[in-house]
Amino acid sequence: MSDPDFTASEMVELRARAHEGDEDAIDQLVELAGSRNDLDELRSLADAGSTDAVDILVELAGERGDRVELQRLAAAGSQDAADILDELDS
């Protein structure tokens, strides 16, 4: 899955820059992944430490009522995911 504005090689370069710690590249990847609902990309970014990616994952999981994803995120330390789970249980 690639954004129409980015070629495959540009996406590879953007991911490489993000992997090297380039905050602008990370932010751009998070934005692209969020706009495409690319959960795999968001999970990868979240696992690498992006709190913005975690926030978007929590939002998308909450919208879908995806308890499994919310539980995974809560177990990884997301208080927002835990709060949404509590709301779903009440």
mmCIF file of N, CA, C and O in Angstrom:
data_model
loop_
_atom_site.group_PDB
_atom_site.id
_atom_site.type_symbol
_atom_site.label_atom_id
_atom_site.label_comp_id
_atom_site.label_asym_id
_atom_site.label_seq_id
_atom_site.Cartn_x
_atom_site.Cartn_y
_atom_site.Cartn_z
ATOM 1 N N MET A 1 0.835 -1.175 0.000
ATOM 2 C CA MET A 1 0.000 0.000 0.000
ATOM 3 C C MET A 1 0.879 1.237 0.000
ATOM 4 O O MET A 1 1.623 1.469 0.922
ATOM 5 N N SER A 2 0.809 2.054 -1.001
ATOM 6 C CA SER A 2 1.587 3.286 -0.976
ATOM 7 C C SER A 2 0.700 4.457 -1.328
ATOM 8 O O SER A 2 -0.278 4.327 -2.042
ATOM 9 N N ASP A 3 1.061 5.608 -0.810
ATOM 10 C CA ASP A 3 0.297 6.817 -1.057
ATOM 11 C C ASP A 3 0.515 7.236 -2.504
ATOM 12 O O ASP A 3 1.631 7.161 -3.011
ATOM 13 N N PRO A 4 -0.536 7.688 -3.187
ATOM 14 C CA PRO A 4 -0.379 8.069 -4.587
ATOM 15 C C PRO A 4 0.650 9.180 -4.791
ATOM 16 O O PRO A 4 1.202 9.307 -5.871
ATOM 17 N N ASP A 5 0.897 9.998 -3.771
ATOM 18 C CA ASP A 5 1.860 11.085 -3.905
ATOM 19 C C ASP A 5 3.302 10.628 -3.723
ATOM 20 O O ASP A 5 4.227 11.400 -3.910
ATOM 21 N N PHE A 6 3.504 9.379 -3.337
ATOM 22 C CA PHE A 6 4.835 8.877 -3.079
ATOM 23 C C PHE A 6 5.095 7.633 -3.922
ATOM 24 O O PHE A 6 4.264 6.736 -3.969
ATOM 25 N N THR A 7 6.250 7.591 -4.560
ATOM 26 C CA THR A 7 6.641 6.386 -5.282
ATOM 27 C C THR A 7 7.130 5.363 -4.262
ATOM 28 O O THR A 7 7.421 5.705 -3.107
ATOM 29 N N ALA A 8 7.236 4.131 -4.694
ATOM 30 C CA ALA A 8 7.729 3.072 -3.811
ATOM 31 C C ALA A 8 9.127 3.404 -3.300
ATOM 32 O O ALA A 8 9.427 3.212 -2.116
ATOM 33 N N SER A 9 9.977 3.933 -4.169
ATOM 34 C CA SER A 9 11.341 4.259 -3.739
ATOM 35 C C SER A 9 11.350 5.414 -2.741
ATOM 36 O O SER A 9 12.172 5.436 -1.818
ATOM 37 N N GLU A 10 10.431 6.362 -2.903
ATOM 38 C CA GLU A 10 10.341 7.465 -1.941
ATOM 39 C C GLU A 10 9.874 6.954 -0.581
ATOM 40 O O GLU A 10 10.346 7.422 0.460
ATOM 41 N N MET A 11 8.945 5.993 -0.584
ATOM 42 C CA MET A 11 8.488 5.409 0.676
ATOM 43 C C MET A 11 9.623 4.652 1.360
ATOM 44 O O MET A 11 9.779 4.739 2.579
ATOM 45 N N VAL A 12 10.414 3.928 0.598
ATOM 46 C CA VAL A 12 11.561 3.210 1.158
ATOM 47 C C VAL A 12 12.526 4.203 1.794
ATOM 48 O O VAL A 12 13.013 3.991 2.909
ATOM 49 N N GLU A 13 12.794 5.299 1.092
ATOM 50 C CA GLU A 13 13.706 6.326 1.621
ATOM 51 C C GLU A 13 13.127 6.960 2.883
ATOM 52 O O GLU A 13 13.849 7.178 3.867
ATOM 53 N N LEU A 14 11.828 7.240 2.881
ATOM 54 C CA LEU A 14 11.180 7.842 4.048
ATOM 55 C C LEU A 14 11.265 6.903 5.248
ATOM 56 O O LEU A 14 11.581 7.321 6.364
ATOM 57 N N ARG A 15 11.015 5.614 5.023
ATOM 58 C CA ARG A 15 11.115 4.624 6.113
ATOM 59 C C ARG A 15 12.550 4.520 6.627
ATOM 60 O O ARG A 15 12.767 4.376 7.828
ATOM 61 N N ALA A 16 13.521 4.578 5.722
ATOM 62 C CA ALA A 16 14.932 4.510 6.131
ATOM 63 C C ALA A 16 15.291 5.710 6.993
ATOM 64 O O ALA A 16 15.963 5.573 8.027
ATOM 65 N N ARG A 17 14.840 6.886 6.583
ATOM 66 C CA ARG A 17 15.100 8.094 7.373
ATOM 67 C C ARG A 17 14.441 7.993 8.744
ATOM 68 O O ARG A 17 15.026 8.374 9.763
ATOM 69 N N ALA A 18 13.220 7.472 8.773
ATOM 70 C CA ALA A 18 12.511 7.302 10.044
ATOM 71 C C ALA A 18 13.259 6.318 10.929
ATOM 72 O O ALA A 18 13.416 6.546 12.134
ATOM 73 N N HIS A 19 13.736 5.242 10.339
ATOM 74 C CA HIS A 19 14.481 4.233 11.098
ATOM 75 C C HIS A 19 15.757 4.820 11.713
ATOM 76 O O HIS A 19 16.186 4.409 12.789
ATOM 77 N N GLU A 20 16.321 5.805 11.037
ATOM 78 C CA GLU A 20 17.535 6.468 11.535
ATOM 79 C C GLU A 20 17.221 7.534 12.576
ATOM 80 O O GLU A 20 18.121 8.177 13.105
ATOM 81 N N GLY A 21 15.922 7.754 12.853
ATOM 82 C CA GLY A 21 15.547 8.703 13.888
ATOM 83 C C GLY A 21 15.135 10.074 13.402
ATOM 84 O O GLY A 21 14.951 10.986 14.212
ATOM 85 N N ASP A 22 14.973 10.248 12.101
ATOM 86 C CA ASP A 22 14.560 11.535 11.538
ATOM 87 C C ASP A 22 13.102 11.796 11.934
ATOM 88 O O ASP A 22 12.178 11.154 11.438
ATOM 89 N N GLU A 23 12.901 12.737 12.863
ATOM 90 C CA GLU A 23 11.569 13.022 13.393
ATOM 91 C C GLU A 23 10.592 13.494 12.318
ATOM 92 O O GLU A 23 9.407 13.159 12.362
ATOM 93 N N ASP A 24 11.082 14.276 11.365
ATOM 94 C CA ASP A 24 10.202 14.727 10.277
ATOM 95 C C ASP A 24 9.705 13.539 9.457
ATOM 96 O O ASP A 24 8.533 13.490 9.083
ATOM 97 N N ALA A 25 10.585 12.590 9.189
ATOM 98 C CA ALA A 25 10.197 11.403 8.433
ATOM 99 C C ALA A 25 9.208 10.558 9.227
ATOM 100 O O ALA A 25 8.230 10.046 8.672
ATOM 101 N N ILE A 26 9.441 10.428 10.529
ATOM 102 C CA ILE A 26 8.518 9.680 11.384
ATOM 103 C C ILE A 26 7.144 10.334 11.367
ATOM 104 O O ILE A 26 6.123 9.655 11.161
ATOM 105 N N ASP A 27 7.114 11.644 11.549
ATOM 106 C CA ASP A 27 5.843 12.376 11.544
ATOM 107 C C ASP A 27 5.113 12.204 10.213
ATOM 108 O O ASP A 27 3.892 12.011 10.182
ATOM 109 N N GLN A 28 5.861 12.264 9.133
ATOM 110 C CA GLN A 28 5.259 12.124 7.812
ATOM 111 C C GLN A 28 4.696 10.718 7.622
ATOM 112 O O GLN A 28 3.595 10.549 7.099
ATOM 113 N N LEU A 29 5.446 9.709 8.052
ATOM 114 C CA LEU A 29 4.961 8.329 7.949
ATOM 115 C C LEU A 29 3.715 8.112 8.791
ATOM 116 O O LEU A 29 2.769 7.440 8.357
ATOM 117 N N VAL A 30 3.702 8.664 9.999
ATOM 118 C CA VAL A 30 2.525 8.529 10.866
ATOM 119 C C VAL A 30 1.316 9.166 10.189
ATOM 120 O O VAL A 30 0.229 8.572 10.157
ATOM 121 N N GLU A 31 1.502 10.351 9.646
ATOM 122 C CA GLU A 31 0.402 11.040 8.973
ATOM 123 C C GLU A 31 -0.108 10.232 7.777
ATOM 124 O O GLU A 31 -1.317 10.060 7.596
ATOM 125 N N LEU A 32 0.806 9.732 6.969
ATOM 126 C CA LEU A 32 0.407 8.934 5.803
ATOM 127 C C LEU A 32 -0.309 7.656 6.228
ATOM 128 O O LEU A 32 -1.350 7.307 5.671
ATOM 129 N N ALA A 33 0.258 6.964 7.204
ATOM 130 C CA ALA A 33 -0.341 5.709 7.662
ATOM 131 C C ALA A 33 -1.717 5.955 8.260
ATOM 132 O O ALA A 33 -2.647 5.177 8.035
ATOM 133 N N GLY A 34 -1.849 7.031 9.017
ATOM 134 C CA GLY A 34 -3.141 7.357 9.602
ATOM 135 C C GLY A 34 -4.180 7.675 8.538
ATOM 136 O O GLY A 34 -5.324 7.226 8.629
ATOM 137 N N SER A 35 -3.790 8.414 7.523
ATOM 138 C CA SER A 35 -4.741 8.782 6.468
ATOM 139 C C SER A 35 -5.163 7.569 5.641
ATOM 140 O O SER A 35 -6.254 7.557 5.083
ATOM 141 N N ARG A 36 -4.312 6.560 5.590
ATOM 142 C CA ARG A 36 -4.624 5.334 4.837
ATOM 143 C C ARG A 36 -5.203 4.236 5.724
ATOM 144 O O ARG A 36 -5.498 3.152 5.232
ATOM 145 N N ASN A 37 -5.302 4.516 7.036
ATOM 146 C CA ASN A 37 -5.711 3.473 7.995
ATOM 147 C C ASN A 37 -4.812 2.247 7.882
ATOM 148 O O ASN A 37 -5.283 1.110 7.976
ATOM 149 N N ASP A 38 -3.525 2.490 7.699
ATOM 150 C CA ASP A 38 -2.549 1.412 7.549
ATOM 151 C C ASP A 38 -2.094 0.967 8.942
ATOM 152 O O ASP A 38 -1.123 1.477 9.498
ATOM 153 N N LEU A 39 -2.827 0.008 9.490
ATOM 154 C CA LEU A 39 -2.560 -0.425 10.863
ATOM 155 C C LEU A 39 -1.183 -1.059 11.017
ATOM 156 O O LEU A 39 -0.523 -0.867 12.039
ATOM 157 N N ASP A 40 -0.739 -1.799 10.015
ATOM 158 C CA ASP A 40 0.583 -2.428 10.111
ATOM 159 C C ASP A 40 1.688 -1.377 10.217
ATOM 160 O O ASP A 40 2.595 -1.506 11.035
ATOM 161 N N GLU A 41 1.596 -0.356 9.380
ATOM 162 C CA GLU A 41 2.600 0.719 9.419
ATOM 163 C C GLU A 41 2.526 1.452 10.757
ATOM 164 O O GLU A 41 3.552 1.743 11.382
ATOM 165 N N LEU A 42 1.314 1.739 11.217
ATOM 166 C CA LEU A 42 1.151 2.422 12.500
ATOM 167 C C LEU A 42 1.700 1.580 13.648
ATOM 168 O O LEU A 42 2.360 2.101 14.548
ATOM 169 N N ARG A 43 1.435 0.277 13.625
ATOM 170 C CA ARG A 43 1.972 -0.606 14.676
ATOM 171 C C ARG A 43 3.489 -0.600 14.663
ATOM 172 O O ARG A 43 4.126 -0.564 15.718
ATOM 173 N N SER A 44 4.055 -0.650 13.478
ATOM 174 C CA SER A 44 5.514 -0.631 13.360
ATOM 175 C C SER A 44 6.087 0.663 13.933
ATOM 176 O O SER A 44 7.076 0.644 14.681
ATOM 177 N N LEU A 45 5.464 1.768 13.606
ATOM 178 C CA LEU A 45 5.919 3.067 14.120
ATOM 179 C C LEU A 45 5.716 3.157 15.630
ATOM 180 O O LEU A 45 6.572 3.679 16.350
ATOM 181 N N ALA A 46 4.588 2.652 16.110
ATOM 182 C CA ALA A 46 4.324 2.653 17.553
ATOM 183 C C ALA A 46 5.340 1.789 18.278
ATOM 184 O O ALA A 46 5.870 2.181 19.330
ATOM 185 N N ASP A 47 5.636 0.622 17.716
ATOM 186 C CA ASP A 47 6.624 -0.271 18.332
ATOM 187 C C ASP A 47 8.013 0.363 18.381
ATOM 188 O O ASP A 47 8.812 0.052 19.253
ATOM 189 N N ALA A 48 8.264 1.274 17.438
ATOM 190 C CA ALA A 48 9.544 1.983 17.402
ATOM 191 C C ALA A 48 9.552 3.202 18.321
ATOM 192 O O ALA A 48 10.538 3.912 18.406
ATOM 193 N N GLY A 49 8.397 3.463 18.991
ATOM 194 C CA GLY A 49 8.376 4.530 19.976
ATOM 195 C C GLY A 49 7.553 5.754 19.621
ATOM 196 O O GLY A 49 7.551 6.727 20.383
ATOM 197 N N SER A 50 6.852 5.729 18.505
ATOM 198 C CA SER A 50 6.062 6.909 18.124
ATOM 199 C C SER A 50 4.769 6.967 18.929
ATOM 200 O O SER A 50 3.867 6.145 18.746
ATOM 201 N N THR A 51 4.672 7.964 19.803
ATOM 202 C CA THR A 51 3.447 8.141 20.584
ATOM 203 C C THR A 51 2.302 8.634 19.706
ATOM 204 O O THR A 51 1.145 8.337 19.979
ATOM 205 N N ASP A 52 2.632 9.361 18.635
ATOM 206 C CA ASP A 52 1.590 9.800 17.705
ATOM 207 C C ASP A 52 0.940 8.598 17.018
ATOM 208 O O ASP A 52 -0.275 8.569 16.836
ATOM 209 N N ALA A 53 1.751 7.615 16.653
ATOM 210 C CA ALA A 53 1.209 6.400 16.033
ATOM 211 C C ALA A 53 0.318 5.659 17.024
ATOM 212 O O ALA A 53 -0.745 5.154 16.650
ATOM 213 N N VAL A 54 0.736 5.608 18.290
ATOM 214 C CA VAL A 54 -0.086 4.962 19.320
ATOM 215 C C VAL A 54 -1.424 5.682 19.428
ATOM 216 O O VAL A 54 -2.482 5.038 19.465
ATOM 217 N N ASP A 55 -1.393 7.006 19.451
ATOM 218 C CA ASP A 55 -2.624 7.785 19.572
ATOM 219 C C ASP A 55 -3.590 7.488 18.428
ATOM 220 O O ASP A 55 -4.799 7.334 18.642
ATOM 221 N N ILE A 56 -3.065 7.403 17.220
ATOM 222 C CA ILE A 56 -3.923 7.123 16.071
ATOM 223 C C ILE A 56 -4.458 5.693 16.136
ATOM 224 O O ILE A 56 -5.634 5.452 15.851
ATOM 225 N N LEU A 57 -3.611 4.752 16.532
ATOM 226 C CA LEU A 57 -4.076 3.369 16.686
ATOM 227 C C LEU A 57 -5.210 3.283 17.708
ATOM 228 O O LEU A 57 -6.203 2.583 17.487
ATOM 229 N N VAL A 58 -5.054 3.980 18.819
ATOM 230 C CA VAL A 58 -6.092 3.981 19.854
ATOM 231 C C VAL A 58 -7.382 4.568 19.283
ATOM 232 O O VAL A 58 -8.467 4.008 19.471
ATOM 233 N N GLU A 59 -7.258 5.676 18.577
ATOM 234 C CA GLU A 59 -8.438 6.321 17.993
ATOM 235 C C GLU A 59 -9.145 5.386 17.013
ATOM 236 O O GLU A 59 -10.370 5.211 17.075
ATOM 237 N N LEU A 60 -8.378 4.769 16.113
ATOM 238 C CA LEU A 60 -8.975 3.880 15.110
ATOM 239 C C LEU A 60 -9.593 2.644 15.769
ATOM 240 O O LEU A 60 -10.692 2.219 15.397
ATOM 241 N N ALA A 61 -8.899 2.087 16.747
ATOM 242 C CA ALA A 61 -9.428 0.907 17.440
ATOM 243 C C ALA A 61 -10.697 1.255 18.213
ATOM 244 O O ALA A 61 -11.648 0.467 18.241
ATOM 245 N N GLY A 62 -10.716 2.427 18.823
ATOM 246 C CA GLY A 62 -11.904 2.869 19.545
ATOM 247 C C GLY A 62 -13.088 3.052 18.621
ATOM 248 O O GLY A 62 -14.211 2.657 18.945
ATOM 249 N N GLU A 63 -12.836 3.633 17.449
ATOM 250 C CA GLU A 63 -13.910 3.842 16.471
ATOM 251 C C GLU A 63 -14.491 2.507 16.001
ATOM 252 O O GLU A 63 -15.684 2.406 15.748
ATOM 253 N N ARG A 64 -13.628 1.509 15.881
ATOM 254 C CA ARG A 64 -14.070 0.189 15.411
ATOM 255 C C ARG A 64 -14.561 -0.701 16.541
ATOM 256 O O ARG A 64 -15.099 -1.770 16.288
ATOM 257 N N GLY A 65 -14.338 -0.269 17.786
ATOM 258 C CA GLY A 65 -14.680 -1.127 18.923
ATOM 259 C C GLY A 65 -13.804 -2.368 18.964
ATOM 260 O O GLY A 65 -14.229 -3.429 19.424
ATOM 261 N N ASP A 66 -12.574 -2.224 18.515
ATOM 262 C CA ASP A 66 -11.629 -3.344 18.410
ATOM 263 C C ASP A 66 -10.965 -3.600 19.767
ATOM 264 O O ASP A 66 -9.917 -3.058 20.085
ATOM 265 N N ARG A 67 -11.618 -4.443 20.566
ATOM 266 C CA ARG A 67 -11.122 -4.732 21.911
ATOM 267 C C ARG A 67 -9.742 -5.378 21.907
ATOM 268 O O ARG A 67 -8.919 -5.098 22.771
ATOM 269 N N VAL A 68 -9.485 -6.236 20.935
ATOM 270 C CA VAL A 68 -8.183 -6.920 20.876
ATOM 271 C C VAL A 68 -7.058 -5.906 20.707
ATOM 272 O O VAL A 68 -6.048 -5.949 21.409
ATOM 273 N N GLU A 69 -7.247 -4.988 19.767
ATOM 274 C CA GLU A 69 -6.224 -3.959 19.539
ATOM 275 C C GLU A 69 -6.105 -3.051 20.759
ATOM 276 O O GLU A 69 -4.999 -2.703 21.185
ATOM 277 N N LEU A 70 -7.232 -2.658 21.334
ATOM 278 C CA LEU A 70 -7.194 -1.810 22.528
ATOM 279 C C LEU A 70 -6.495 -2.513 23.684
ATOM 280 O O LEU A 70 -5.711 -1.892 24.406
ATOM 281 N N GLN A 71 -6.744 -3.797 23.857
ATOM 282 C CA GLN A 71 -6.084 -4.558 24.926
ATOM 283 C C GLN A 71 -4.582 -4.635 24.681
ATOM 284 O O GLN A 71 -3.779 -4.510 25.608
ATOM 285 N N ARG A 72 -4.194 -4.831 23.411
ATOM 286 C CA ARG A 72 -2.771 -4.886 23.073
ATOM 287 C C ARG A 72 -2.103 -3.554 23.396
ATOM 288 O O ARG A 72 -1.023 -3.506 23.999
ATOM 289 N N LEU A 73 -2.777 -2.473 23.032
ATOM 290 C CA LEU A 73 -2.220 -1.147 23.282
ATOM 291 C C LEU A 73 -2.182 -0.832 24.777
ATOM 292 O O LEU A 73 -1.207 -0.250 25.272
ATOM 293 N N ALA A 74 -3.227 -1.213 25.499
ATOM 294 C CA ALA A 74 -3.250 -0.991 26.946
ATOM 295 C C ALA A 74 -2.142 -1.789 27.626
ATOM 296 O O ALA A 74 -1.464 -1.277 28.519
ATOM 297 N N ALA A 75 -1.945 -3.012 27.188
ATOM 298 C CA ALA A 75 -0.880 -3.847 27.768
ATOM 299 C C ALA A 75 0.504 -3.260 27.492
ATOM 300 O O ALA A 75 1.430 -3.445 28.284
ATOM 301 N N ALA A 76 0.606 -2.521 26.385
ATOM 302 C CA ALA A 76 1.879 -1.869 26.049
ATOM 303 C C ALA A 76 2.046 -0.536 26.764
ATOM 304 O O ALA A 76 3.054 0.141 26.593
ATOM 305 N N GLY A 77 1.021 -0.148 27.568
ATOM 306 C CA GLY A 77 1.162 1.052 28.379
ATOM 307 C C GLY A 77 0.283 2.222 28.005
ATOM 308 O O GLY A 77 0.407 3.290 28.605
ATOM 309 N N SER A 78 -0.608 2.055 27.037
ATOM 310 C CA SER A 78 -1.465 3.179 26.643
ATOM 311 C C SER A 78 -2.627 3.336 27.618
ATOM 312 O O SER A 78 -3.540 2.506 27.654
ATOM 313 N N GLN A 79 -2.608 4.406 28.380
ATOM 314 C CA GLN A 79 -3.700 4.706 29.305
ATOM 315 C C GLN A 79 -4.974 5.047 28.544
ATOM 316 O O GLN A 79 -6.071 4.710 28.976
ATOM 317 N N ASP A 80 -4.824 5.713 27.396
ATOM 318 C CA ASP A 80 -5.999 6.047 26.588
ATOM 319 C C ASP A 80 -6.728 4.784 26.146
ATOM 320 O O ASP A 80 -7.958 4.726 26.180
ATOM 321 N N ALA A 81 -5.981 3.766 25.725
ATOM 322 C CA ALA A 81 -6.596 2.499 25.323
ATOM 323 C C ALA A 81 -7.301 1.856 26.507
ATOM 324 O O ALA A 81 -8.421 1.347 26.377
ATOM 325 N N ALA A 82 -6.659 1.892 27.673
ATOM 326 C CA ALA A 82 -7.273 1.329 28.881
ATOM 327 C C ALA A 82 -8.558 2.075 29.228
ATOM 328 O O ALA A 82 -9.566 1.456 29.600
ATOM 329 N N ASP A 83 -8.547 3.395 29.080
ATOM 330 C CA ASP A 83 -9.737 4.200 29.378
ATOM 331 C C ASP A 83 -10.885 3.853 28.431
ATOM 332 O O ASP A 83 -12.047 3.751 28.863
ATOM 333 N N ILE A 84 -10.577 3.671 27.156
ATOM 334 C CA ILE A 84 -11.627 3.323 26.197
ATOM 335 C C ILE A 84 -12.180 1.939 26.509
ATOM 336 O O ILE A 84 -13.394 1.720 26.442
ATOM 337 N N LEU A 85 -11.326 1.011 26.889
ATOM 338 C CA LEU A 85 -11.801 -0.321 27.284
ATOM 339 C C LEU A 85 -12.749 -0.217 28.469
ATOM 340 O O LEU A 85 -13.796 -0.883 28.501
ATOM 341 N N ASP A 86 -12.393 0.613 29.441
ATOM 342 C CA ASP A 86 -13.264 0.825 30.602
ATOM 343 C C ASP A 86 -14.623 1.381 30.170
ATOM 344 O O ASP A 86 -15.670 0.958 30.685
ATOM 345 N N GLU A 87 -14.589 2.335 29.234
ATOM 346 C CA GLU A 87 -15.841 2.916 28.739
ATOM 347 C C GLU A 87 -16.678 1.867 28.029
ATOM 348 O O GLU A 87 -17.904 1.852 28.180
ATOM 349 N N LEU A 88 -16.041 1.001 27.248
ATOM 350 C CA LEU A 88 -16.778 -0.036 26.539
ATOM 351 C C LEU A 88 -17.400 -1.044 27.511
ATOM 352 O O LEU A 88 -18.446 -1.615 27.214
ATOM 353 N N ASP A 89 -16.748 -1.235 28.650
ATOM 354 C CA ASP A 89 -17.241 -2.201 29.645
ATOM 355 C C ASP A 89 -18.343 -1.631 30.532
ATOM 356 O O ASP A 89 -19.014 -2.376 31.225
ATOM 357 N N SER A 90 -18.514 -0.306 30.520
ATOM 358 C CA SER A 90 -19.520 0.276 31.420
ATOM 359 C C SER A 90 -20.841 0.524 30.725
ATOM 360 O O SER A 90 -21.058 0.329 29.612
#
